[in-house]
Short mmCIF file of C-alpha atoms in Angstrom, two decimals:
data_model
loop_
_atom_site.label_atom_id
_atom_site.label_comp_id
_atom_site.label_asym_id
_atom_site.label_seq_id
_atom_site.Cartn_x
_atom_site.Cartn_y
_atom_site.Cartn_z
CA UNK A 2 0.51 -23.55 -2.72
CA UNK A 3 1.92 -20.25 -4.05
CA UNK A 4 -0.57 -17.41 -4.47
CA UNK A 5 0.46 -13.95 -5.62
CA UNK A 6 -2.20 -11.66 -4.17
CA UNK A 7 -0.46 -8.32 -4.46
CA UNK A 8 -1.52 -7.30 -7.95
CA UNK A 9 -2.04 -3.68 -6.87
CA UNK A 10 1.70 -3.52 -6.19
CA UNK A 11 2.59 -4.97 -9.55
CA UNK A 12 1.47 -7.62 -11.95
CA UNK A 13 3.21 -10.47 -13.72
CA UNK A 14 4.02 -9.58 -17.33
CA UNK A 15 1.88 -11.31 -19.91
CA UNK A 16 3.62 -13.72 -22.26
CA UNK A 17 2.60 -11.67 -25.27
CA UNK A 18 4.05 -8.50 -23.68
CA UNK A 19 7.32 -10.30 -22.90
CA UNK A 20 7.47 -11.66 -26.44
CA UNK A 21 6.82 -8.19 -27.91
CA UNK A 22 9.49 -6.66 -25.74
CA UNK A 23 12.15 -9.27 -26.40
CA UNK A 24 11.63 -9.37 -30.14
CA UNK A 25 11.93 -5.58 -30.32
CA UNK A 26 15.08 -5.63 -28.23
CA UNK A 27 16.53 -8.07 -30.69
CA UNK A 28 15.31 -6.71 -34.00
CA UNK A 29 14.09 -3.16 -33.74
CA UNK A 30 16.60 -1.42 -31.54
CA UNK A 31 17.03 1.62 -33.74
CA UNK A 32 16.49 5.17 -32.54
CA UNK A 33 13.03 6.39 -33.66
CA UNK A 34 14.58 9.82 -34.33
CA UNK A 35 16.97 8.42 -36.95
CA UNK A 36 16.08 8.85 -40.59
CA UNK A 37 17.28 5.54 -42.01
CA UNK A 38 14.98 2.57 -42.28
CA UNK A 39 16.06 0.87 -39.05
CA UNK A 40 15.26 4.01 -37.06
CA UNK A 41 12.02 4.57 -38.89
CA UNK A 42 10.99 0.99 -38.15
CA UNK A 43 11.24 1.79 -34.44
CA UNK A 44 9.33 5.00 -35.05
CA UNK A 45 6.55 2.99 -36.67
CA UNK A 46 6.40 0.63 -33.71
CA UNK A 47 6.20 3.62 -31.38
CA UNK A 48 3.41 5.32 -33.28
CA UNK A 49 1.48 2.06 -33.62
CA UNK A 50 1.70 1.68 -29.83
CA UNK A 51 0.47 5.25 -29.40
CA UNK A 52 -2.53 4.56 -31.61
CA UNK A 53 -3.29 1.31 -29.78
CA UNK A 54 -3.13 2.94 -26.36
CA UNK A 55 -5.27 5.86 -27.50
CA UNK A 56 -7.90 3.53 -28.97
CA UNK A 57 -8.32 1.60 -25.72
CA UNK A 58 -9.23 4.73 -23.71
CA UNK A 59 -11.10 6.57 -26.47
CA UNK A 60 -8.43 9.21 -27.11
CA UNK A 61 -6.56 10.40 -30.21
CA UNK A 62 -2.95 9.28 -30.65
CA UNK A 63 -1.66 12.82 -30.38
CA UNK A 64 -3.20 13.05 -26.92
CA UNK A 65 -0.93 10.29 -25.56
CA UNK A 66 2.46 11.10 -24.05
CA UNK A 67 4.68 8.17 -23.04
CA UNK A 68 6.36 8.47 -19.63
CA UNK A 69 8.41 6.34 -17.23
CA UNK A 70 5.27 5.38 -15.32
CA UNK A 71 2.34 6.61 -13.31
CA UNK A 72 4.30 8.83 -10.96
CA UNK A 73 5.91 10.81 -13.75
CA UNK A 74 2.54 11.16 -15.47
CA UNK A 75 0.97 12.41 -12.23
CA UNK A 76 3.79 14.88 -11.70
CA UNK A 77 3.62 16.23 -15.21
CA UNK A 78 -0.17 16.50 -15.23
CA UNK A 79 -0.25 18.51 -12.00
CA UNK A 80 2.74 20.68 -12.90
CA UNK A 81 1.30 21.48 -16.30
CA UNK A 82 -2.16 22.47 -15.11
CA UNK A 83 -0.68 24.44 -12.22
CA UNK A 84 1.43 26.45 -14.67
CA UNK A 85 -1.64 27.14 -16.80
CA UNK A 86 -3.51 28.18 -13.67
CA UNK A 87 -0.74 30.45 -12.47
CA UNK A 88 -0.84 32.37 -15.77
CA UNK A 89 -4.54 33.02 -15.27
CA UNK A 90 -4.19 33.81 -11.58
CA UNK A 91 -6.04 30.61 -10.70
CA UNK A 92 -4.05 28.96 -7.96
CA UNK A 93 -6.51 26.68 -6.21
CA UNK A 94 -6.42 22.88 -6.64
CA UNK A 95 -8.94 20.32 -5.36
CA UNK A 96 -7.94 16.73 -4.60
CA UNK A 97 -8.70 14.06 -2.02
CA UNK A 98 -7.08 12.95 1.22
CA UNK A 99 -6.29 9.44 -0.03
CA UNK A 100 -4.53 10.07 -3.32
CA UNK A 101 -1.32 8.31 -4.20
CA UNK A 102 1.80 10.02 -2.89
CA UNK A 103 2.78 10.95 -6.45
CA UNK A 104 -0.19 13.33 -6.25
CA UNK A 105 -0.04 14.31 -2.57
CA UNK A 106 3.68 15.08 -2.57
CA UNK A 107 3.44 17.07 -5.78
CA UNK A 108 0.59 19.05 -4.21
CA UNK A 109 2.80 19.70 -1.16
CA UNK A 110 5.43 21.10 -3.51
CA UNK A 111 2.89 23.28 -5.26
CA UNK A 112 1.70 24.59 -1.88
CA UNK A 113 5.24 25.83 -1.28
CA UNK A 114 4.89 27.63 -4.60
CA UNK A 115 1.81 29.50 -3.28
CA UNK A 116 -0.91 27.22 -4.56
CA UNK A 117 -3.83 26.52 -2.29
CA UNK A 118 -5.00 22.93 -1.99
CA UNK A 119 -8.36 21.60 -0.77
CA UNK A 120 -8.35 17.87 0.09
CA UNK A 121 -11.87 16.43 0.01
CA UNK A 122 -13.15 13.98 2.56
CA UNK A 123 -13.37 10.42 1.28
CA UNK A 124 -15.87 9.34 3.91
CA UNK A 125 -16.06 6.01 5.72
CA UNK A 126 -16.76 4.06 2.54
CA UNK A 127 -13.84 5.61 0.65
CA UNK A 128 -16.02 7.44 -1.87
CA UNK A 129 -15.97 11.07 -2.86
CA UNK A 130 -19.29 12.83 -3.28
CA UNK A 131 -19.61 14.76 -6.59
CA UNK A 132 -21.65 17.43 -4.84
CA UNK A 133 -18.73 18.03 -2.49
CA UNK A 134 -16.44 18.50 -5.47
CA UNK A 135 -18.93 21.01 -6.89
CA UNK A 136 -19.15 22.88 -3.58
CA UNK A 137 -15.38 23.10 -3.31
CA UNK A 138 -14.83 24.61 -6.78
CA UNK A 139 -14.08 28.33 -6.58
CA UNK A 140 -13.50 31.13 -9.09
CA UNK A 141 -9.74 30.55 -8.79
CA UNK A 142 -9.78 26.72 -9.04
CA UNK A 143 -7.59 25.54 -11.90
CA UNK A 144 -7.61 21.78 -11.32
CA UNK A 145 -9.52 18.93 -9.79
CA UNK A 146 -7.47 15.75 -9.42
CA UNK A 147 -9.20 12.64 -8.11
CA UNK A 148 -7.95 9.08 -8.47
CA UNK A 149 -10.06 6.68 -10.51
CA UNK A 150 -9.62 3.71 -8.16
CA UNK A 151 -7.79 3.72 -4.87
CA UNK A 152 -4.61 1.65 -4.73
CA UNK A 153 -5.17 0.35 -1.20
CA UNK A 154 -8.90 -0.10 -0.71
CA UNK A 155 -9.87 -0.27 -4.38
CA UNK A 156 -12.85 2.09 -4.21
CA UNK A 157 -13.93 3.42 -7.60
CA UNK A 158 -14.90 7.08 -7.67
CA UNK A 159 -17.85 8.63 -9.57
CA UNK A 160 -15.40 9.88 -12.23
CA UNK A 161 -17.88 10.67 -14.99
CA UNK A 162 -20.03 12.76 -12.66
CA UNK A 163 -17.04 14.62 -11.23
CA UNK A 164 -15.81 15.24 -14.78
CA UNK A 165 -19.20 16.57 -15.83
CA UNK A 166 -19.15 19.06 -12.95
CA UNK A 167 -15.61 20.17 -13.84
CA UNK A 168 -16.65 20.71 -17.49
CA UNK A 169 -19.63 22.81 -16.37
CA UNK A 170 -17.43 24.90 -14.12
CA UNK A 171 -14.67 25.16 -16.72
CA UNK A 172 -12.06 23.53 -14.46
CA UNK A 173 -9.58 20.95 -15.78
CA UNK A 174 -10.02 17.44 -14.43
CA UNK A 175 -7.15 14.95 -13.97
CA UNK A 176 -7.48 11.39 -12.76
CA UNK A 177 -4.72 9.04 -11.57
CA UNK A 178 -6.10 5.91 -13.18
CA UNK A 179 -3.07 3.70 -12.47
CA UNK A 180 -5.17 1.05 -10.72
CA UNK A 181 -8.13 1.32 -13.06
CA UNK A 182 -6.81 1.26 -16.64
CA UNK A 183 -7.45 -2.13 -18.32
CA UNK A 184 -9.43 -3.28 -15.24
CA UNK A 185 -12.55 -1.13 -15.44
CA UNK A 186 -14.15 0.52 -18.49
CA UNK A 187 -12.65 3.93 -19.26
CA UNK A 188 -13.45 6.26 -22.11
CA UNK A 189 -11.89 9.67 -21.60
CA UNK A 190 -14.51 11.40 -23.75
CA UNK A 191 -17.59 9.80 -22.20
CA UNK A 192 -16.06 10.07 -18.73
CA UNK A 193 -15.28 13.80 -19.13
CA UNK A 194 -11.58 13.33 -18.34
CA UNK A 195 -9.07 16.02 -19.39
CA UNK A 196 -5.90 14.32 -18.15
CA UNK A 197 -5.25 10.73 -17.08
CA UNK A 198 -2.21 8.86 -15.74
CA UNK A 199 -1.51 5.16 -16.24
CA UNK A 200 1.27 2.66 -15.56
CA UNK A 201 2.07 -0.42 -17.64
CA UNK A 202 3.14 -2.77 -14.84
CA UNK A 203 -0.33 -2.62 -13.26
CA UNK A 204 -1.85 -4.37 -16.26
CA UNK A 205 0.74 -7.04 -17.09
CA UNK A 206 3.08 -4.73 -18.92
CA UNK A 207 6.70 -3.91 -18.02
CA UNK A 208 7.91 -1.63 -15.24
CA UNK A 209 9.31 1.80 -16.06
CA UNK A 210 6.68 2.63 -18.66
CA UNK A 211 3.41 4.53 -18.46
CA UNK A 212 1.49 7.24 -20.21
CA UNK A 213 -0.23 10.52 -19.71
CA UNK A 214 -3.36 11.34 -21.67
CA UNK A 215 -3.89 15.09 -22.06
CA UNK A 216 -6.83 16.38 -24.03
CA UNK A 217 -5.97 18.28 -27.19
CA UNK A 218 -5.24 21.91 -26.45
CA UNK A 219 -3.85 21.41 -22.93
CA UNK A 220 -0.29 22.70 -22.98
CA UNK A 221 2.01 20.40 -21.06
CA UNK A 222 5.03 21.57 -19.11
CA UNK A 223 8.20 19.56 -19.53
CA UNK A 224 9.65 17.74 -16.54
CA UNK A 225 12.59 16.59 -18.67
CA UNK A 226 14.21 19.06 -21.05
CA UNK A 227 16.26 17.97 -24.02
CA UNK A 228 15.45 16.57 -27.44
CA UNK A 229 12.20 16.91 -29.35
CA UNK A 230 10.79 13.47 -28.51
CA UNK A 231 7.11 13.23 -27.61
CA UNK A 232 6.31 16.40 -29.53
CA UNK A 233 8.87 18.26 -27.47
CA UNK A 234 7.07 17.54 -24.19
CA UNK A 235 9.24 14.76 -22.83
CA UNK A 236 12.86 14.57 -23.85
CA UNK A 237 14.91 11.38 -24.02
CA UNK A 238 15.14 8.53 -26.50
CA UNK A 239 11.92 6.57 -26.31
CA UNK A 240 11.77 3.17 -24.58
CA UNK A 241 10.35 1.55 -27.70
CA UNK A 242 10.32 -2.10 -26.52
CA UNK A 243 8.75 -1.14 -23.20
CA UNK A 244 6.17 1.12 -24.80
CA UNK A 245 5.19 -1.50 -27.38
CA UNK A 246 4.95 -4.15 -24.64
CA UNK A 247 2.72 -1.79 -22.66
CA UNK A 248 0.41 -1.35 -25.65
CA UNK A 249 0.29 -5.10 -26.16
CA UNK A 250 -0.54 -5.72 -22.46
CA UNK A 251 -3.13 -2.97 -22.47
CA UNK A 252 -4.95 -4.36 -25.50
CA UNK A 253 -4.76 -7.92 -24.20
CA UNK A 254 -5.92 -7.19 -20.62
CA UNK A 255 -8.64 -4.77 -21.77
CA UNK A 256 -9.99 -7.29 -24.30
CA UNK A 257 -10.62 -9.70 -21.42
CA UNK A 258 -12.12 -7.10 -19.11
CA UNK A 259 -15.65 -8.53 -19.10
CA UNK A 260 -14.67 -12.11 -18.31
CA UNK A 261 -11.99 -10.96 -15.85
CA UNK A 262 -14.50 -8.76 -14.04
CA UNK A 263 -17.10 -11.51 -13.83
CA UNK A 264 -14.65 -14.04 -12.45
CA UNK A 265 -12.78 -11.68 -10.11
CA UNK A 266 -15.94 -10.17 -8.68
CA UNK A 267 -17.13 -13.65 -7.73
CA UNK A 268 -13.77 -14.54 -6.17
CA UNK A 269 -13.52 -11.18 -4.40
CA UNK A 270 -16.97 -11.48 -2.86
CA UNK A 271 -16.30 -15.03 -1.75
CA UNK A 272 -13.08 -13.88 -0.11
CA UNK A 273 -14.83 -10.95 1.55
CA UNK A 274 -17.56 -13.09 3.04
CA UNK A 275 -15.01 -15.64 4.21
CA UNK A 276 -12.83 -13.11 5.95
CA UNK A 277 -15.88 -11.33 7.43
CA UNK A 278 -16.42 -14.46 9.52
CA UNK A 279 -13.35 -13.50 11.55
CA UNK A 280 -14.70 -11.77 14.66
CA UNK A 281 -13.86 -8.11 15.13
CA UNK A 282 -12.80 -7.55 11.56
CA UNK A 283 -14.03 -5.08 8.96
CA UNK A 284 -13.83 -4.56 5.22
CA UNK A 285 -12.14 -1.32 4.28
CA UNK A 286 -13.90 0.63 1.57
CA UNK A 287 -17.27 0.29 -0.11
CA UNK A 288 -18.28 -3.33 -0.81
CA UNK A 289 -19.62 -2.73 -4.33
CA UNK A 290 -17.95 0.38 -5.76
CA UNK A 291 -14.55 -1.27 -5.72
CA UNK A 292 -12.08 -2.92 -8.09
CA UNK A 293 -13.08 -6.55 -8.78
CA UNK A 294 -9.63 -7.66 -7.59
CA UNK A 295 -9.36 -5.76 -4.31
CA UNK A 296 -10.03 -7.01 -0.77
CA UNK A 297 -8.82 -4.97 2.18
CA UNK A 298 -9.57 -5.84 5.82
CA UNK A 299 -8.69 -4.67 9.28
CA UNK A 300 -8.36 -7.23 12.07
CA UNK A 301 -8.45 -5.92 15.59
CA UNK A 302 -5.75 -6.91 18.07
CA UNK A 303 -3.00 -7.84 15.63
CA UNK A 304 -0.32 -6.09 13.63
CA UNK A 305 -0.08 -6.32 9.86
CA UNK A 306 3.57 -7.12 9.26
CA UNK A 307 3.56 -10.29 11.35
CA UNK A 308 0.39 -11.29 9.51
CA UNK A 309 2.15 -10.81 6.15
CA UNK A 310 5.27 -12.73 7.19
CA UNK A 311 3.22 -15.71 8.37
CA UNK A 312 1.05 -15.66 5.26
CA UNK A 313 4.23 -15.58 3.19
CA UNK A 314 5.32 -18.73 5.01
CA UNK A 315 2.03 -20.28 3.79
CA UNK A 316 2.78 -19.17 0.23
CA UNK A 317 0.45 -16.15 0.15
CA UNK A 318 1.99 -12.86 -0.93
CA UNK A 319 -0.01 -9.82 0.20
CA UNK A 320 0.50 -6.38 1.68
CA UNK A 321 -0.58 -4.26 4.65
CA UNK A 322 -1.07 -0.63 5.57
CA UNK A 323 0.67 -1.15 8.88
CA UNK A 324 3.36 1.34 9.92
CA UNK A 325 5.90 -1.47 10.15
CA UNK A 326 5.58 -2.18 6.46
CA UNK A 327 5.97 1.46 5.47
CA UNK A 328 9.12 2.28 7.44
CA UNK A 329 7.38 5.15 9.22
CA UNK A 330 5.50 5.30 12.51
CA UNK A 331 2.18 6.07 10.90
CA UNK A 332 -0.08 3.51 9.28
CA UNK A 333 -1.51 4.03 5.80
CA UNK A 334 -2.83 7.52 5.07
CA UNK A 335 -5.65 5.85 3.11
CA UNK A 336 -6.90 3.92 6.14
CA UNK A 337 -6.63 7.02 8.33
CA UNK A 338 -8.55 8.99 5.68
CA UNK A 339 -11.53 6.59 5.87
CA UNK A 340 -11.56 7.04 9.61
CA UNK A 341 -9.75 3.92 10.85
CA UNK A 342 -7.91 4.77 14.07
CA UNK A 343 -4.18 3.96 14.36
CA UNK A 344 -4.72 0.91 16.60
CA UNK A 345 -6.90 -0.76 13.99
CA UNK A 346 -5.13 0.50 10.87
CA UNK A 347 -1.95 -1.32 11.97
CA UNK A 348 -3.84 -4.59 11.59
CA UNK A 349 -4.74 -4.28 7.93
CA UNK A 350 -4.37 -6.72 5.08
CA UNK A 351 -4.68 -6.03 1.35
CA UNK A 352 -5.24 -8.95 -1.00
CA UNK A 353 -5.30 -8.01 -4.65
CA UNK A 354 -6.26 -11.04 -6.70
CA UNK A 355 -4.91 -11.99 -10.11
CA UNK A 356 -7.19 -12.93 -12.99
CA UNK A 357 -6.13 -16.59 -12.74
CA UNK A 358 -7.19 -16.99 -9.08
CA UNK A 359 -9.19 -20.17 -8.41
CA UNK A 360 -11.95 -20.93 -5.99
CA UNK A 361 -9.69 -23.44 -4.27
CA UNK A 362 -7.05 -20.77 -3.77
CA UNK A 363 -9.62 -18.40 -2.27
CA UNK A 364 -10.62 -21.12 0.18
CA UNK A 365 -6.98 -21.61 1.07
CA UNK A 366 -6.46 -17.85 1.63
CA UNK A 367 -9.55 -17.67 3.87
CA UNK A 368 -8.38 -20.62 5.97
CA UNK A 369 -4.81 -19.30 6.20
CA UNK A 370 -5.83 -15.80 7.24
CA UNK A 371 -8.23 -17.18 9.84
CA UNK A 372 -5.46 -19.40 11.29
CA UNK A 373 -2.81 -16.70 11.35
CA UNK A 374 -5.10 -14.00 12.85
CA UNK A 375 -6.22 -16.36 15.58
CA UNK A 376 -2.61 -17.47 16.25
CA UNK A 377 -1.39 -13.87 16.57
CA UNK A 378 -4.33 -12.85 18.72
CA UNK A 379 -3.39 -15.74 21.02
CA UNK A 380 -0.42 -13.85 22.38
CA UNK A 381 -1.43 -10.26 21.72
CA UNK A 382 -1.73 -8.15 24.88
CA UNK A 383 -4.11 -5.90 22.98
CA UNK A 384 -6.41 -8.79 22.22
CA UNK A 385 -6.22 -9.96 25.87
CA UNK A 386 -7.34 -6.51 27.08
CA UNK A 387 -10.17 -6.45 24.57
CA UNK A 388 -11.36 -9.91 25.52
CA UNK A 389 -11.18 -9.25 29.26
CA UNK A 390 -13.16 -6.04 28.87
CA UNK A 391 -10.23 -3.87 29.94
CA UNK A 392 -10.37 -2.17 26.56
CA UNK A 393 -13.29 -1.67 24.24
CA UNK A 394 -13.59 -3.20 20.80
CA UNK A 395 -13.55 -0.75 17.93
CA UNK A 396 -14.57 -3.19 15.22
CA UNK B 23 18.30 -10.86 0.52
CA UNK B 24 15.59 -11.29 3.10
CA UNK B 25 14.29 -8.47 5.25
CA UNK B 26 15.31 -10.26 8.45
CA UNK B 27 18.15 -12.58 9.55
CA UNK B 28 17.54 -16.29 9.92
CA UNK B 29 17.70 -15.83 13.69
CA UNK B 30 14.95 -13.16 13.66
CA UNK B 31 12.77 -15.36 11.48
CA UNK B 32 13.39 -18.35 13.75
CA UNK B 33 12.36 -16.44 16.88
CA UNK B 34 9.43 -14.91 15.00
CA UNK B 35 8.16 -18.25 13.66
CA UNK B 36 8.85 -20.15 16.88
CA UNK B 37 8.75 -17.60 19.66
CA UNK B 38 10.16 -18.85 22.97
CA UNK B 39 8.39 -18.26 26.30
CA UNK B 40 5.08 -17.08 24.84
CA UNK B 41 2.18 -16.70 27.24
CA UNK B 42 1.20 -15.55 30.69
CA UNK B 43 2.44 -16.36 34.19
CA UNK B 44 -0.62 -16.27 36.47
CA UNK B 45 1.39 -15.84 39.67
CA UNK B 46 4.03 -13.52 38.24
CA UNK B 47 5.69 -11.24 40.76
CA UNK B 48 6.97 -8.77 38.17
CA UNK B 49 4.92 -7.51 35.23
CA UNK B 50 5.81 -4.81 32.77
CA UNK B 51 4.04 -3.43 29.70
CA UNK B 52 5.49 -0.92 27.27
CA UNK B 53 4.59 0.66 23.94
CA UNK B 54 1.16 1.57 22.65
CA UNK B 55 -1.20 0.33 19.98
CA UNK B 56 -1.12 3.71 18.23
CA UNK B 57 2.52 3.16 17.25
CA UNK B 58 1.87 -0.45 16.44
CA UNK B 59 3.93 -2.22 19.16
CA UNK B 60 3.03 -3.40 22.66
CA UNK B 61 5.07 -5.80 24.76
CA UNK B 62 4.07 -7.34 28.03
CA UNK B 63 6.54 -9.29 30.20
CA UNK B 64 5.71 -11.59 33.07
CA UNK B 65 8.47 -12.63 35.52
CA UNK B 66 8.43 -15.32 38.19
CA UNK B 67 11.33 -14.50 40.49
CA UNK B 68 12.48 -16.69 43.40
CA UNK B 69 15.49 -15.84 45.58
CA UNK B 70 16.18 -12.93 43.25
CA UNK B 71 16.63 -15.31 40.34
CA UNK B 72 14.35 -15.25 37.28
CA UNK B 73 12.86 -18.76 37.39
CA UNK B 74 10.38 -18.18 34.60
CA UNK B 75 9.54 -15.51 32.08
CA UNK B 76 6.75 -15.22 29.54
CA UNK B 77 5.71 -12.54 27.08
CA UNK B 78 2.80 -11.32 25.01
CA UNK B 79 3.44 -9.01 22.04
CA UNK B 80 1.33 -7.06 19.59
CA UNK B 81 3.69 -5.99 16.86
CA UNK B 82 5.72 -6.72 13.78
CA UNK B 83 8.04 -9.63 13.14
CA UNK B 84 11.03 -8.00 14.74
CA UNK B 85 8.98 -6.98 17.79
CA UNK B 86 7.93 -10.59 18.37
CA UNK B 87 11.48 -11.87 17.73
CA UNK B 88 12.99 -9.23 20.05
CA UNK B 89 10.56 -10.17 22.85
CA UNK B 90 11.38 -13.83 22.41
CA UNK B 91 15.15 -13.27 22.41
CA UNK B 92 14.99 -10.93 25.41
CA UNK B 93 13.18 -13.59 27.47
CA UNK B 94 15.81 -16.17 26.49
CA UNK B 95 18.63 -13.82 27.56
CA UNK B 96 17.28 -13.31 31.08
CA UNK B 97 15.74 -16.68 31.87
CA UNK B 98 17.48 -18.30 34.85
CA UNK B 99 19.59 -15.20 35.46
CA UNK B 100 19.82 -13.29 38.73
CA UNK B 101 17.81 -10.06 38.81
CA UNK B 102 21.01 -8.00 39.14
CA UNK B 103 22.26 -9.46 35.87
CA UNK B 104 18.97 -9.09 34.02
CA UNK B 105 18.99 -5.40 34.97
CA UNK B 106 22.00 -4.99 32.70
CA UNK B 107 20.21 -6.29 29.58
CA UNK B 108 20.60 -3.79 26.74
CA UNK B 109 18.76 -3.47 23.46
CA UNK B 110 22.12 -3.86 21.73
CA UNK B 111 22.52 -7.31 23.29
CA UNK B 112 19.05 -8.32 22.08
CA UNK B 113 19.73 -7.09 18.55
CA UNK B 114 23.16 -8.73 18.44
CA UNK B 115 21.77 -12.06 19.65
CA UNK B 116 19.33 -11.87 16.75
CA UNK B 117 22.22 -11.35 14.27
CA UNK B 118 21.13 -7.76 13.82
CA UNK B 119 17.95 -5.90 12.94
CA UNK B 120 17.30 -3.46 10.08
CA UNK B 121 18.08 0.11 11.26
CA UNK B 122 14.44 1.20 11.26
CA UNK B 123 13.53 -1.83 13.40
CA UNK B 124 16.08 -1.17 16.16
CA UNK B 125 13.30 0.42 18.22
CA UNK B 126 11.83 -3.09 18.61
CA UNK B 127 14.92 -4.16 20.57
CA UNK B 128 14.68 -0.96 22.63
CA UNK B 129 11.08 -1.87 23.47
CA UNK B 130 12.17 -5.35 24.55
CA UNK B 131 14.79 -3.90 26.89
CA UNK B 132 12.24 -1.46 28.30
CA UNK B 133 9.67 -4.21 28.82
CA UNK B 134 12.20 -6.28 30.83
CA UNK B 135 13.24 -3.22 32.83
CA UNK B 136 9.65 -2.31 33.53
CA UNK B 137 8.88 -5.82 34.81
CA UNK B 138 12.00 -5.77 37.01
CA UNK B 139 10.98 -2.38 38.42
CA UNK B 140 7.59 -3.84 39.24
CA UNK B 141 9.32 -6.69 41.10
CA UNK B 142 11.42 -4.22 43.08
CA UNK B 143 8.34 -2.17 43.92
CA UNK B 144 6.47 -5.27 45.11
CA UNK B 145 9.35 -6.55 47.22
CA UNK B 146 10.81 -3.25 48.38
CA UNK B 147 14.20 -4.45 47.20
CA UNK B 148 16.61 -2.35 45.20
CA UNK B 149 19.07 -3.72 42.65
CA UNK B 150 21.83 -1.77 41.03
#
């Protein structure tokens, strides 16, 4: 059995998106900036994609800027609002401790440029409290940036409420919605969102394409200077086939959101209860306010990379927040942010289910994880110390 | 291209000398759970020769493979020879480790050295 359970890392492209991309590569390869018909045909495809993307999230087409992906969108959103803030002498930014590195590392850069950053606590359940956002907003706050859904533990933040507070306080609100777009309902107007980042390959589109939504009137700062593409805000000849494939994937995945959510939630909860039977294990992140596809557990006494390798041998592709999988000595900053200590965070497993997951596959995952965890615990000195009472269980 | 060599995967999937020696006369434990790697080595030494060796490891694939290979390299060897085991020898015997995983072989060398020190402490013998 082969089960791809790493859909937060990337997703398989949909057949329609592949078809769209290939046919454009073959037939509509003109430059949208060219005036002759072949160029204008590409321009039409581009603008149709922009309208489609905008419609899905409740925006206007001229509020959509195509980028190379979520990271670029995040960088540009933060840079742009920071520049606006600097001009008004507002140099304080609010974010959270478990944002994606595209946000956290950009904030680090901005700190070096004299911005002040407040990172809010995400609590044990991985949820930010709107009242804590409100309390953190100051006279000189120019931006609040909070991710829509966390990429590791899948927790979904109270975005609409945070956005409402930001509107009241006249502070711009950005959300990194890379894990959420096409998977949970989003309407930028109803959800009070000023800027939003998304990435095509997280919803069955191609890699290397994403978009930034920026509400009308928000002046964006260029990261890439050059030609006048994207209304002069992002130079470089547009990736028309990729963009059109993204729009296709976005429409397709979003149109199935209700049925996907119903099915995935059932599968997710089955998987969670199955894995919870493993002694000294714990679910990471809130059990209900989470993406329907996301399951993330810590198992005491074992290390995540060996768990992943053995699951791979059984045909299950997953990921872990263990240090060994990150190439650094520290485990996932997300798991540390929700209060998991290093010892336990090393033994984490993220399973992010695809829409086509079956009940039989979930049963197989549960059995496989149980077998591998128990096998690894069998020769773990940490587990021996815990079992003999020499060390105390944390979970 | 796989992350690890065939040899590493073989020793990871089928680790040699896994377990505990109840009447071990040399035990060493190195690493800590905070960093994500702990290795424990058990030696049964008779007439200054390593008759049996077993290990327990909490760690990644290369940590388990390094422990397994290190035990194979010293099993049946005189203590004086085992003292000379280096992390380089462990890594080479595994057909190499990724650069950022070399510390796993260092940990395996240290675990063996620590168990041999324990043996020397218990017996009052000194080996060069």
